[in-house]
């Protein structure tokens, strides 16, 4: 039997709390009654928790409630008694009272937050979409697959003239709205550095100072490149992302460009390298999510493929695999 004192304590917590036994609600606070859309505490007690969840969440929820471990921030879709859809996050824990163990759920309504993330996701996807039809002699494609609704990955580029393109691909710390805000900040810093710098190394230095000024202790992994078609050269500066795929008539290699994360040190320690970018040369830049999602197989497939289209297909396939991180890539081919 749950004591009145425990119930009073739960009433002091602003989040909805439900106590259940084998999925049957045995107690709750008033915030949970309001969230559920029931008219009273008496109506809520005795209800099955699964009856409030959308059908495609119920198998996951059943395992969630029966496993004897604590969970944090699990997302579920809910339909309250008024038929209103809500997105909820649940934290599960236990408490002991009079030698009996009770399971309780702390619930957070994240419907508005999720809606905000979806809006941010649309903005991210739109900003990732690119076309280089005006650049003659350059084939191009990108891929973007966020782990969650919004991504900590980012990719931006700018056509400087008909012969030159400058871009950045990277990964900021954080998830959700925090990631969306930081990637937006990176876009501002990229274009600011682009207007005031003559090399990718100088851009890295300027962006680094901007991150130290704006993002505090947040680190950003990035790689910055400059393709000059008239000079048949590509310049690459590493800043936490230290490698990329380089392919020419001699075959495929993994090239290294060393440099610390942006925002880690005040000193300029970024390496800048130049590579030939002649007819048939290809470069592939990628975030570390690709390495977690079957990079070794992808590298072999790219090495074995005969056409540029096939290699893009292999990159796209990696984005369909399960991964614990965001995945972003950009590929360029001369000619």
Coordinates of C-alpha atoms in Angstrom, one line a residue:
X1 CA 0.0 0.0 0.0
X2 CA 1.4 3.4 -1.0
X3 CA 1.4 5.8 1.9
X4 CA -0.3 9.2 1.8
X5 CA 3.1 10.8 2.5
X6 CA 4.5 9.3 -0.8
X7 CA 1.5 10.5 -2.7
X8 CA 1.9 14.0 -1.3
X9 CA 5.6 14.0 -2.3
X10 CA 4.7 13.1 -5.9
X11 CA 2.1 15.9 -5.9
X12 CA 5.0 18.4 -5.3
X13 CA 6.7 17.3 -8.6
X14 CA 5.5 19.4 -11.6
X15 CA 5.8 16.5 -14.0
X16 CA 3.1 13.8 -14.4
X17 CA 3.9 10.7 -12.4
X18 CA 2.2 7.3 -12.7
X19 CA 2.8 4.3 -10.4
X20 CA 1.9 1.0 -11.9
X21 CA 1.9 -2.7 -11.2
X22 CA 2.2 -5.0 -14.3
X23 CA 1.0 -2.1 -16.4
X24 CA -2.1 -1.3 -14.3
X25 CA -2.1 2.3 -12.8
X26 CA -2.3 2.1 -9.0
X27 CA -1.6 5.7 -8.2
X28 CA -0.7 9.0 -9.9
X29 CA -0.4 12.7 -9.3
X30 CA -2.8 15.4 -10.5
X31 CA -0.4 16.4 -13.4
X32 CA -0.8 12.8 -14.7
X33 CA -4.6 13.1 -14.5
X34 CA -4.5 16.3 -16.6
X35 CA -2.1 14.8 -19.2
X36 CA -4.2 11.7 -19.6
X37 CA -7.4 13.6 -20.3
X38 CA -9.4 11.7 -17.7
X39 CA -11.9 13.6 -15.6
X40 CA -10.6 12.4 -12.2
X41 CA -8.0 10.4 -10.3
X42 CA -10.6 7.7 -9.6
X43 CA -11.1 7.3 -13.4
X44 CA -7.4 7.0 -14.0
X45 CA -6.6 4.4 -11.4
X46 CA -7.1 0.9 -12.7
X47 CA -6.5 1.9 -16.3
X48 CA -4.0 0.0 -18.4
X49 CA -1.0 2.2 -19.4
X50 CA -0.9 0.6 -22.9
X51 CA -4.4 1.9 -23.6
X52 CA -3.0 5.4 -23.6
X53 CA -0.3 4.6 -26.1
X54 CA -0.4 4.5 -29.9
X55 CA -0.5 1.0 -31.2
X56 CA 3.0 1.1 -32.8
X57 CA 4.5 2.0 -29.4
X58 CA 2.9 -0.8 -27.4
X59 CA 5.4 -3.6 -28.0
X60 CA 8.3 -1.3 -27.1
X61 CA 6.3 -0.1 -24.0
X62 CA 5.5 -3.6 -22.8
X63 CA 9.2 -4.5 -22.8
X64 CA 10.0 -1.1 -21.2
X65 CA 7.6 -1.7 -18.3
X66 CA 8.5 -5.4 -17.6
X67 CA 12.3 -5.3 -17.7
X68 CA 13.8 -4.8 -14.3
X69 CA 16.1 -2.0 -15.2
X70 CA 15.8 1.8 -15.1
X71 CA 15.2 3.7 -18.3
X72 CA 15.7 7.4 -19.1
X73 CA 14.2 9.6 -21.8
X74 CA 12.3 6.9 -23.9
X75 CA 10.0 8.5 -26.4
X76 CA 6.4 7.3 -27.0
X77 CA 3.3 8.5 -28.9
X78 CA 0.3 8.9 -26.7
X79 CA -3.5 9.4 -27.3
X80 CA -5.3 10.9 -24.4
X81 CA -8.9 10.3 -23.5
X82 CA -10.0 13.3 -25.6
X83 CA -8.3 11.7 -28.7
X84 CA -5.4 14.2 -28.7
X85 CA -2.0 13.0 -29.9
X86 CA 0.9 13.8 -27.6
X87 CA 4.6 13.0 -27.8
X88 CA 5.9 12.0 -24.3
X89 CA 9.3 11.1 -22.8
X90 CA 9.2 8.7 -19.9
X91 CA 11.8 8.0 -17.2
X92 CA 11.3 4.8 -15.3
X93 CA 12.5 4.1 -11.8
X94 CA 11.6 2.2 -8.6
X95 CA 11.0 3.0 -5.0
X96 CA 10.7 0.7 -1.9
X97 CA 7.9 1.1 0.6
X98 CA 7.0 -1.3 3.4
X99 CA 9.2 -4.0 1.8
X100 CA 7.3 -3.7 -1.5
X101 CA 8.9 -2.4 -4.7
X102 CA 6.8 0.0 -6.8
X103 CA 7.5 1.1 -10.4
X104 CA 6.9 4.7 -11.2
X105 CA 7.1 6.7 -14.5
X106 CA 8.0 10.3 -14.7
X107 CA 6.5 11.7 -17.9
X108 CA 7.3 14.8 -19.8
X109 CA 5.0 16.2 -22.6
X110 CA 7.4 17.1 -25.4
X111 CA 4.8 17.6 -28.2
X112 CA 5.7 21.3 -28.7
X113 CA 9.5 20.5 -28.5
X114 CA 9.1 17.8 -31.1
X115 CA 7.2 20.1 -33.4
X116 CA 10.0 22.6 -33.1
X117 CA 12.5 20.0 -33.9
X118 CA 10.6 19.0 -37.0
X119 CA 10.6 22.6 -38.2
X120 CA 14.4 22.7 -37.5
X121 CA 14.8 19.5 -39.4
X122 CA 13.0 20.9 -42.5
X123 CA 15.3 23.9 -42.3
X124 CA 18.4 21.7 -42.0
X125 CA 17.4 19.5 -45.0
X126 CA 16.7 22.5 -47.1
X127 CA 20.1 24.0 -46.3
X128 CA 21.8 20.7 -47.1
X129 CA 20.2 20.5 -50.5
X130 CA 22.6 21.9 -53.1
X131 CA 23.0 22.2 -56.9
X132 CA 26.2 23.1 -58.7
X133 CA 24.8 23.2 -62.3
X134 CA 26.5 26.5 -62.9
X135 CA 30.0 25.1 -62.2
X136 CA 31.2 23.6 -65.4
X137 CA 33.3 20.5 -65.3
X138 CA 32.3 19.5 -61.8
X139 CA 29.9 16.6 -60.8
X140 CA 28.6 16.8 -57.3
X141 CA 26.3 15.0 -54.8
X142 CA 25.6 15.1 -51.0
X143 CA 23.9 12.8 -48.5
X144 CA 22.4 13.6 -45.1
X145 CA 20.9 11.2 -42.6
X146 CA 20.2 12.5 -39.1
X147 CA 20.2 10.0 -36.2
X148 CA 17.3 11.8 -34.7
X149 CA 14.9 14.5 -36.1
X150 CA 17.6 17.1 -36.2
X151 CA 21.3 16.6 -36.7
X152 CA 24.5 17.7 -35.2
X153 CA 26.1 17.4 -38.7
X154 CA 26.2 20.3 -41.2
X155 CA 27.4 21.0 -44.7
X156 CA 27.6 24.3 -46.5
X157 CA 29.3 25.5 -49.6
X158 CA 29.6 28.7 -51.7
X159 CA 30.4 29.1 -55.4
X160 CA 33.1 31.9 -55.4
X161 CA 33.1 32.1 -59.2
X162 CA 32.7 29.8 -62.2
X163 CA 36.0 28.1 -61.4
X164 CA 36.0 27.9 -57.6
X165 CA 33.9 26.4 -54.8
X166 CA 34.6 26.5 -51.0
X167 CA 32.8 24.3 -48.5
X168 CA 32.8 22.9 -45.0
X169 CA 31.4 19.6 -43.6
X170 CA 31.3 19.0 -39.9
X171 CA 29.7 17.8 -36.7
X172 CA 28.9 19.8 -33.6
X173 CA 28.3 18.5 -30.1
X174 CA 24.8 18.1 -28.8
X175 CA 21.5 16.8 -30.0
X176 CA 18.1 18.2 -30.7
X177 CA 17.5 21.9 -30.4
X178 CA 21.0 22.5 -29.1
X179 CA 22.5 20.9 -32.2
X180 CA 20.2 22.9 -34.5
X181 CA 21.3 26.1 -32.8
X182 CA 25.0 25.3 -33.0
X183 CA 24.8 24.3 -36.7
X184 CA 23.1 27.6 -37.4
X185 CA 25.9 29.3 -35.6
X186 CA 28.4 27.4 -37.8
X187 CA 26.7 28.6 -40.9
X188 CA 27.1 32.2 -39.9
X189 CA 30.8 31.6 -38.9
X190 CA 31.5 29.8 -42.2
X191 CA 30.2 32.6 -44.4
X192 CA 31.9 35.3 -42.2
X193 CA 35.2 33.5 -42.6
X194 CA 34.6 32.9 -46.3
X195 CA 34.3 36.7 -46.9
X196 CA 37.4 37.6 -44.9
X197 CA 39.8 34.7 -45.6
X198 CA 41.9 33.8 -48.7
X199 CA 42.7 30.2 -47.7
X200 CA 41.0 27.2 -46.0
X201 CA 43.6 27.4 -43.2
X202 CA 42.8 31.0 -42.5
X203 CA 39.1 30.2 -42.5
X204 CA 39.7 27.5 -39.9
X205 CA 41.6 29.9 -37.7
X206 CA 38.8 32.5 -38.0
X207 CA 36.0 30.0 -37.4
X208 CA 38.0 28.7 -34.4
X209 CA 38.1 32.1 -32.8
X210 CA 34.4 32.6 -33.5
X211 CA 33.5 29.3 -31.7
X212 CA 35.6 30.3 -28.7
X213 CA 33.7 33.5 -28.6
X214 CA 30.1 32.3 -29.3
X215 CA 29.9 28.6 -28.2
X216 CA 32.0 28.6 -25.1
X217 CA 33.2 25.0 -24.4
X218 CA 31.5 23.4 -27.3
X219 CA 33.8 21.7 -29.8
X220 CA 33.2 21.2 -33.5
X221 CA 34.8 18.7 -35.8
X222 CA 35.1 19.9 -39.4
X223 CA 36.9 19.7 -42.7
X224 CA 37.2 22.7 -45.0
X225 CA 38.0 22.5 -48.7
X226 CA 38.5 24.8 -51.7
X227 CA 38.3 23.4 -55.2
X228 CA 39.9 25.6 -58.0
X229 CA 39.0 24.1 -61.3
X230 CA 41.2 26.5 -63.3
X231 CA 44.3 25.7 -61.3
X232 CA 43.3 21.9 -61.1
X233 CA 43.9 21.8 -57.3
X234 CA 41.9 21.2 -54.1
X235 CA 43.1 22.6 -50.8
X236 CA 41.9 20.8 -47.6
X237 CA 42.2 21.8 -44.0
X238 CA 41.4 19.4 -41.1
X239 CA 39.9 20.5 -37.8
X240 CA 38.8 17.4 -35.9
X241 CA 37.8 15.6 -39.1
X242 CA 41.2 14.4 -40.2
X243 CA 40.6 12.2 -43.3
X244 CA 38.8 12.1 -46.6
X245 CA 38.7 9.7 -49.6
X246 CA 40.8 10.7 -52.6
X247 CA 40.5 8.9 -55.9
X248 CA 42.4 9.5 -59.1
X249 CA 43.7 7.4 -62.0
X250 CA 46.2 5.6 -59.7
X251 CA 43.4 4.3 -57.4
X252 CA 41.8 5.2 -54.1
X253 CA 43.5 6.4 -50.9
X254 CA 42.5 7.8 -47.5
X255 CA 44.3 11.1 -47.1
X256 CA 45.0 12.7 -43.7
X257 CA 44.8 16.4 -42.8
X258 CA 45.6 16.9 -39.1
X259 CA 44.1 19.5 -36.9
X260 CA 42.4 19.9 -33.5
X261 CA 38.7 20.3 -33.0
X262 CA 37.4 23.8 -33.6
X263 CA 37.0 25.6 -30.3
X264 CA 39.5 23.4 -28.5
X265 CA 42.6 25.7 -28.5
X266 CA 43.3 29.3 -29.2
X267 CA 46.4 28.5 -31.1
X268 CA 46.4 28.0 -34.9
X269 CA 47.4 24.3 -35.3
X270 CA 45.5 23.4 -38.4
X271 CA 47.2 21.5 -41.3
X272 CA 46.5 22.6 -44.8
X273 CA 47.3 20.3 -47.8
X274 CA 47.0 20.6 -51.6
X275 CA 46.1 17.8 -54.0
X276 CA 45.8 17.6 -57.8
X277 CA 42.2 17.9 -59.0
X278 CA 42.5 16.9 -62.6
X279 CA 40.1 15.2 -65.0
X280 CA 38.5 12.2 -63.3
X281 CA 39.7 13.0 -59.8
X282 CA 37.2 12.4 -57.0
X283 CA 37.0 13.4 -53.3
X284 CA 34.6 12.3 -50.7
X285 CA 34.2 14.2 -47.4
X286 CA 32.2 12.5 -44.6
X287 CA 31.3 12.8 -40.9
X288 CA 32.3 10.0 -38.5
X289 CA 28.7 8.6 -38.5
X290 CA 29.7 6.8 -41.8
X291 CA 32.5 5.0 -40.1
X292 CA 30.1 3.7 -37.5
X293 CA 27.7 2.5 -40.2
X294 CA 29.7 0.1 -42.2
X295 CA 32.5 2.3 -43.6
X296 CA 34.8 -0.6 -44.3
X297 CA 32.4 -2.3 -46.7
X298 CA 31.5 1.0 -48.3
X299 CA 35.2 1.8 -48.9
X300 CA 35.6 -1.6 -50.6
X301 CA 32.5 -1.1 -52.7
X302 CA 33.7 2.3 -53.8
X303 CA 37.1 0.9 -54.7
X304 CA 35.5 -1.9 -56.8
X305 CA 32.8 0.2 -58.5
X306 CA 33.4 1.4 -62.1
X307 CA 31.3 4.5 -62.4
X308 CA 30.7 7.7 -60.4
X309 CA 27.0 6.9 -60.2
X310 CA 27.8 3.5 -58.6
X311 CA 30.0 5.1 -56.0
X312 CA 27.2 7.6 -55.1
X313 CA 24.8 4.7 -54.8
X314 CA 27.2 3.0 -52.3
X315 CA 27.3 6.2 -50.2
X316 CA 23.6 6.5 -50.3
X317 CA 23.3 2.8 -49.1
X318 CA 25.4 3.6 -46.0
X319 CA 22.9 6.3 -45.0
X320 CA 20.1 3.6 -44.9
X321 CA 22.0 1.5 -42.4
X322 CA 21.4 1.6 -38.6
X323 CA 23.8 3.9 -36.9
X324 CA 24.2 5.6 -33.5
X325 CA 25.2 8.9 -35.1
X326 CA 24.4 11.3 -37.8
X327 CA 25.7 10.6 -41.3
X328 CA 26.7 13.3 -43.9
X329 CA 28.9 13.2 -46.9
X330 CA 29.8 15.3 -50.0
X331 CA 31.4 13.9 -53.2
X332 CA 33.0 15.9 -56.0
X333 CA 34.3 14.7 -59.4
X334 CA 36.3 16.7 -61.9
X335 CA 35.1 16.3 -65.5

